[in-house]
Amino acid sequence: MVFSSVSFLFVFLPALLLVYFLIPSKYRSGRNLVLLIFSLFFYAYGGPRFLILMLVSIALNYVGGLLCAPSFQWRRAALWITVAINLGLLGWFKYATFLAENLSKLWTGLPVPEITLPIGISFFTFQGMSYVLDVYRGDAQAERNPLRIALYISLFPQLVAGPIVRYTTVAAELRQRRETLEDFSDGAVRFLFGLAKKMLLANSLGLIADDVFALAPQTLSVSLAWLGALAYTGQIYFDFSGYSDMAVGLGLLFGIRLPENFSAPFLSRSIEEYWRRWHISLGDWLKNYLFYPLLRTKFFMNLPKKLKGKLGKKGAKQATTFLAMLILWFTIGYWHGGAWTFIIGCGLLHWFYIVSGKLMEPLFVKWRAFFHIEKEKKGFILFQRVRTFFLVMIGLVFFRSATVPDALRVLGRGVSGLGLQLFRNGVLSGLGLDWTELMILAVSILFSAWVTIHNQKEDMRVTLEKKPIWLRWIALYALLFYVILLGKYGPGYSASEFIYQNFKV
């Protein structure tokens, strides 16, 4: 079940709201139980056999949290066992096939298992682990009520594609919260804007991206290669940020404030800044639970001393940091999926960007001084943003391509030849759309361009709040009507999966 499906919008969500608010607010445990039951049903709807996996994850991390409390004598062993089982389950379901495929190239005859990927396993595994790790560190108290841990891990708004929520962020609200009409109204508007991002923008751009990447790379013209890359960059942004908007909005309906996951990433002036703005919850999780603990290990604490003689004090420290960053970025890419396209496009390539930038920064400083270029000039800021967008787009070509060679061929076509045949190979004209669908597609793409530019400067919801109330209601109803229109006439809009739901591309 996806948020844009008819079954969710007109059956699941209304039924949940009705049952939830029929229970008086003073019975907080009752409302939590309703939310838990519906969340488990939501997950089971997409794959009933994986409900057992979800329940195992809940039980594992609940018990692990209790055993990692300061009062337990063997808490360190309990932590390692809990983390190992979590990672073992994630590794089997998400990476066993990838590892077997690569090993089979070295060891002929090794069987490659066919494993169905459970929806959202990366997100709820990391979330459960963060709770256990926080209890072990003393950043959170062990929760003795199993229903609260179950609701924390299985809460349906962020269950399948984040944001990844730390228990300390929502612990107080799980125990006692107050649902208000203002929060409900804000949540409904936020959900509607996320739904519009998904159905109007992501799906429209996805039509183009799918057709371009379905072609043999060697048949692409320069314009088609760039068109596909641009379309997929827009698709994945509106798809994922749209889901995050819907998740935050749904949380507000029930008085739960989920953290923001995006902050205008295409305003970034560097790759580092981009990752502070894109998928914020994943970046925070990996920094808190992988990168900084890694630097505090004995190996990384002693490494600068060993390298000091060859690289100097500053160089040794920088080399140590770069090595820890390599592990971090490999993990980021690998977390997205068991394929070299993910590892390179969303991991190692970004590590290369950051390391190259830091190594070349002294040269850039001299270059700017020689040409009298000020860092805060509008022209230079624009250059930095375009450069960052371009570098991100290159990585997303790997992310979207079936294989690494395919990605290299697409990028190769993007820098070769001089053709500007936008409709070559009938990509747009051959979609088989009637005039109504073509008009909807055209309006959606134009609206997409406007939103991309406008939303980087100011959230559209903030802009809407400044308008007269009658205009706000007209705009919201027009938006809702257009979304419904897409569901009826649009080519495959209504129930398409979110890209980050299980990283199918």
Coordinates of C-alpha atoms in Angstrom, one line a residue, residues 202-498:
A202 CA 7.9 12.8 -9.8
N203 CA 5.6 10.6 -11.9
S204 CA 5.6 13.0 -14.9
L205 CA 9.4 13.2 -14.9
G206 CA 9.6 9.5 -14.3
L207 CA 7.8 8.8 -17.6
I208 CA 10.7 10.5 -19.5
A209 CA 13.4 9.0 -17.3
D210 CA 12.1 5.5 -17.7
D211 CA 11.9 5.7 -21.5
V212 CA 15.3 7.2 -21.9
F213 CA 17.1 4.7 -19.6
A214 CA 15.2 1.8 -21.3
L215 CA 17.0 2.6 -24.6
A216 CA 20.3 1.1 -25.5
P217 CA 22.9 3.7 -24.3
Q218 CA 24.7 3.6 -27.7
T219 CA 21.5 4.9 -29.4
L220 CA 21.2 8.0 -27.3
S221 CA 21.9 11.5 -28.7
V222 CA 23.6 14.1 -26.5
S223 CA 20.2 15.8 -25.8
L224 CA 18.5 12.5 -24.9
A225 CA 21.3 11.5 -22.5
W226 CA 21.1 14.9 -20.7
L227 CA 17.3 14.8 -20.8
G228 CA 17.2 11.4 -19.1
A229 CA 19.7 12.5 -16.4
L230 CA 17.8 15.7 -15.7
A231 CA 14.4 13.9 -15.6
Y232 CA 15.7 11.3 -13.2
T233 CA 17.3 13.9 -10.9
G234 CA 14.0 15.7 -10.7
Q235 CA 12.0 12.5 -10.3
I236 CA 14.0 11.1 -7.4
Y237 CA 14.0 14.5 -5.6
F238 CA 10.3 15.0 -5.9
D239 CA 9.5 11.4 -5.2
F240 CA 11.6 11.2 -2.0
S241 CA 10.9 14.7 -0.7
G242 CA 7.3 14.2 -1.5
Y243 CA 7.2 11.0 0.6
S244 CA 9.0 12.8 3.4
D245 CA 6.4 15.6 3.3
M246 CA 3.6 13.1 3.4
A247 CA 5.3 11.3 6.3
V248 CA 5.7 14.5 8.3
G249 CA 2.1 15.5 7.5
L250 CA 0.7 12.1 8.6
G251 CA 2.6 12.3 11.8
L252 CA 1.1 15.7 12.6
L253 CA -2.4 14.3 12.1
F254 CA -1.7 12.1 15.2
G255 CA 0.3 14.7 17.1
I256 CA 3.7 13.2 16.4
R257 CA 6.4 15.5 15.0
L258 CA 8.8 13.7 12.7
P259 CA 12.1 15.3 11.8
E260 CA 12.6 17.1 8.5
N261 CA 14.5 15.1 5.9
F262 CA 15.2 17.8 3.2
S263 CA 16.3 21.4 3.3
A264 CA 16.4 22.7 -0.3
P265 CA 19.3 20.4 -1.4
F266 CA 19.7 22.0 -4.8
L267 CA 20.8 25.3 -3.2
S268 CA 23.9 23.5 -2.0
R269 CA 27.3 25.1 -2.9
S270 CA 29.2 21.9 -2.3
I271 CA 28.7 18.1 -2.0
E272 CA 29.2 18.3 1.7
E273 CA 26.5 20.9 2.0
Y274 CA 24.3 18.8 -0.3
W275 CA 24.4 15.9 2.1
R276 CA 23.5 18.1 5.0
R277 CA 20.4 19.0 3.1
W278 CA 19.5 15.7 1.4
H279 CA 18.2 12.7 3.4
I280 CA 19.2 14.5 6.6
S281 CA 18.1 11.7 8.9
L282 CA 20.4 9.1 7.2
G283 CA 23.4 11.5 7.3
D284 CA 22.8 12.2 11.0
W285 CA 22.5 8.5 11.8
L286 CA 25.7 7.5 10.0
K287 CA 27.7 10.3 11.6
N288 CA 26.5 9.5 15.1
Y289 CA 26.7 5.7 14.9
L290 CA 29.4 5.0 12.4
F291 CA 31.7 7.9 11.5
Y292 CA 32.5 9.5 14.8
P293 CA 32.7 6.1 16.7
L294 CA 35.0 4.9 14.0
L295 CA 37.4 7.8 14.5
R296 CA 37.4 7.0 18.2
T297 CA 38.6 3.4 17.7
K298 CA 42.1 2.4 18.7
F299 CA 43.1 1.9 15.0
F300 CA 42.1 5.3 13.9
M301 CA 43.4 7.0 17.0
N302 CA 46.9 5.5 16.4
L303 CA 47.0 5.8 12.6
P304 CA 48.0 9.5 12.6
K305 CA 51.1 8.7 14.7
K306 CA 52.2 6.0 12.2
L307 CA 51.7 8.3 9.2
K308 CA 53.2 11.4 10.8
G309 CA 56.7 10.7 9.6
K310 CA 55.7 10.3 6.0
L311 CA 52.9 12.9 5.7
G312 CA 53.5 15.3 8.5
K313 CA 51.1 16.0 11.4
K314 CA 48.4 17.7 9.3
G315 CA 48.7 15.3 6.3
A316 CA 48.5 12.3 8.6
K317 CA 45.4 13.6 10.3
Q318 CA 43.8 14.4 7.0
A319 CA 44.7 10.9 5.5
T320 CA 43.1 9.3 8.6
T321 CA 39.9 11.3 8.1
F322 CA 39.8 10.5 4.4
L323 CA 40.1 6.7 5.2
A324 CA 37.2 6.9 7.7
M325 CA 35.2 8.9 5.1
L326 CA 35.8 6.1 2.6
I327 CA 34.2 3.6 4.9
L328 CA 31.4 6.0 5.6
W329 CA 30.6 6.7 1.9
F330 CA 31.0 3.0 0.9
T331 CA 28.4 2.3 3.6
I332 CA 26.1 5.0 2.3
G333 CA 26.2 3.6 -1.2
Y334 CA 25.9 0.0 0.0
W335 CA 22.9 0.9 2.3
H336 CA 21.0 2.1 -0.7
G337 CA 21.2 -1.3 -2.4
G338 CA 23.3 -4.3 -3.1
A339 CA 24.7 -3.2 -6.5
W340 CA 27.8 -1.5 -7.7
T341 CA 25.7 1.2 -9.3
F342 CA 24.5 2.2 -5.8
I343 CA 28.0 1.9 -4.2
I344 CA 29.6 4.1 -6.9
G345 CA 26.7 6.5 -7.7
C346 CA 25.6 7.3 -4.2
G347 CA 28.8 6.4 -2.3
L348 CA 32.3 6.3 -3.7
L349 CA 31.8 9.0 -6.3
H350 CA 30.7 11.5 -3.6
W351 CA 33.7 10.5 -1.4
F352 CA 35.9 11.3 -4.4
Y353 CA 34.2 14.7 -4.9
I354 CA 34.7 15.7 -1.3
V355 CA 38.3 14.4 -1.0
S356 CA 39.2 16.1 -4.3
G357 CA 37.7 19.3 -3.2
K358 CA 39.6 19.4 0.1
L359 CA 42.9 18.5 -1.6
M360 CA 42.5 21.2 -4.2
E361 CA 41.1 23.9 -1.9
P362 CA 44.5 25.7 -1.6
L363 CA 44.7 25.8 -5.4
F364 CA 41.1 27.2 -5.6
V365 CA 42.0 29.9 -3.0
K366 CA 45.0 31.0 -5.1
W367 CA 42.9 30.9 -8.3
R368 CA 40.1 33.0 -6.8
A369 CA 42.7 35.5 -5.5
F370 CA 44.4 35.7 -8.9
F371 CA 41.1 36.5 -10.7
H372 CA 39.8 38.6 -7.8
I373 CA 36.7 36.4 -7.4
E374 CA 34.8 36.9 -4.1
K375 CA 33.2 33.8 -2.6
E376 CA 30.0 35.7 -1.7
K377 CA 29.4 37.2 -5.1
K378 CA 26.1 36.1 -6.7
G379 CA 27.8 34.9 -9.9
F380 CA 30.2 32.7 -8.0
I381 CA 27.4 31.3 -5.7
L382 CA 25.4 30.4 -8.8
F383 CA 28.5 28.7 -10.3
Q384 CA 28.9 26.6 -7.2
R385 CA 25.3 25.6 -7.1
V386 CA 25.3 24.6 -10.8
R387 CA 28.5 22.7 -10.3
T388 CA 27.1 20.8 -7.3
F389 CA 23.9 20.0 -9.2
F390 CA 25.9 18.7 -12.1
L391 CA 28.1 16.4 -9.9
V392 CA 25.0 15.0 -8.1
M393 CA 23.3 14.3 -11.5
I394 CA 26.4 12.3 -12.6
G395 CA 26.1 10.1 -9.5
L396 CA 22.4 9.6 -10.2
V397 CA 23.1 8.3 -13.7
F398 CA 24.9 5.4 -12.0
F399 CA 22.1 5.1 -9.4
R400 CA 19.5 4.7 -12.2
S401 CA 21.4 2.6 -14.6
A402 CA 21.2 -1.2 -14.7
T403 CA 25.0 -1.7 -14.7
V404 CA 28.1 0.4 -14.3
P405 CA 29.0 0.0 -18.0
D406 CA 25.6 1.3 -18.9
A407 CA 26.1 4.3 -16.8
L408 CA 29.4 5.0 -18.3
R409 CA 27.9 4.7 -21.8
V410 CA 25.1 7.2 -21.0
L411 CA 27.6 9.6 -19.6
G412 CA 29.8 9.1 -22.6
R413 CA 26.9 9.9 -24.9
G414 CA 26.2 13.0 -22.9
V415 CA 29.7 14.4 -23.8
S416 CA 30.0 13.2 -27.4
G417 CA 28.4 14.4 -30.6
L418 CA 26.7 17.6 -31.4
G419 CA 23.1 16.5 -32.0
L420 CA 20.2 18.3 -30.4
Q421 CA 17.4 16.1 -31.5
L422 CA 15.2 16.3 -28.4
F423 CA 12.6 13.8 -29.7
R424 CA 15.0 11.3 -31.3
N425 CA 13.9 7.7 -31.2
G426 CA 10.3 8.8 -30.4
V427 CA 10.9 8.9 -26.6
L428 CA 8.1 11.5 -26.0
S429 CA 6.0 11.0 -29.1
G430 CA 6.1 7.2 -28.7
L431 CA 4.6 7.1 -25.2
G432 CA 1.2 6.2 -26.6
L433 CA -0.6 9.1 -24.8
D434 CA -3.8 10.7 -26.0
W435 CA -4.2 14.5 -26.0
T436 CA -5.6 14.7 -22.5
E437 CA -2.6 12.7 -21.1
L438 CA -0.1 14.8 -23.1
M439 CA -1.7 18.0 -21.8
I440 CA -1.5 16.7 -18.2
L441 CA 2.1 15.7 -18.7
A442 CA 3.1 19.1 -20.2
V443 CA 1.4 21.0 -17.3
S444 CA 3.1 18.8 -14.8
I445 CA 6.5 19.3 -16.3
L446 CA 6.1 23.1 -16.4
F447 CA 4.8 23.1 -12.9
S448 CA 7.8 21.0 -11.9
A449 CA 10.2 23.5 -13.3
W450 CA 8.4 26.4 -11.4
V451 CA 8.3 24.5 -8.1
T452 CA 12.0 23.5 -8.4
I453 CA 13.0 27.2 -8.7
H454 CA 10.4 28.6 -6.3
N455 CA 10.7 26.0 -3.6
Q456 CA 14.4 26.5 -3.2
K457 CA 13.8 30.1 -2.1
E458 CA 10.7 29.7 0.1
D459 CA 8.5 26.8 1.0
M460 CA 5.3 27.0 -1.1
R461 CA 3.2 26.4 2.0
V462 CA 4.7 29.5 3.6
T463 CA 3.9 31.5 0.5
L464 CA 0.3 30.1 0.5
E465 CA -0.2 31.1 4.1
K466 CA 0.4 34.8 3.1
K467 CA -2.5 34.8 0.7
P468 CA -6.2 35.5 1.5
I469 CA -8.0 32.5 3.0
W470 CA -10.4 32.2 0.0
L471 CA -7.4 32.0 -2.4
R472 CA -5.8 29.4 -0.2
W473 CA -8.9 27.2 -0.3
I474 CA -9.2 27.6 -4.0
A475 CA -5.5 26.7 -4.5
L476 CA -5.8 23.6 -2.3
Y477 CA -9.0 22.3 -3.9
A478 CA -7.5 22.9 -7.4
L479 CA -4.5 21.0 -6.4
L480 CA -6.6 18.1 -5.0
F481 CA -8.7 18.1 -8.1
Y482 CA -5.7 17.9 -10.4
V483 CA -4.2 15.0 -8.3
I484 CA -7.6 13.2 -8.7
L485 CA -7.6 14.0 -12.4
L486 CA -4.2 12.4 -12.7
G487 CA -5.4 9.3 -11.0
K488 CA -8.1 8.9 -13.5
Y489 CA -6.4 10.0 -16.8
G490 CA -2.7 10.0 -16.0
P491 CA -0.6 7.1 -17.4
G492 CA 0.1 4.9 -14.3
Y493 CA 0.1 7.7 -11.7
S494 CA -2.2 6.6 -8.9
A495 CA -0.4 3.8 -7.2
S496 CA 3.2 3.9 -8.4
E497 CA 5.8 2.9 -5.8
F498 CA 8.1 5.4 -4.2

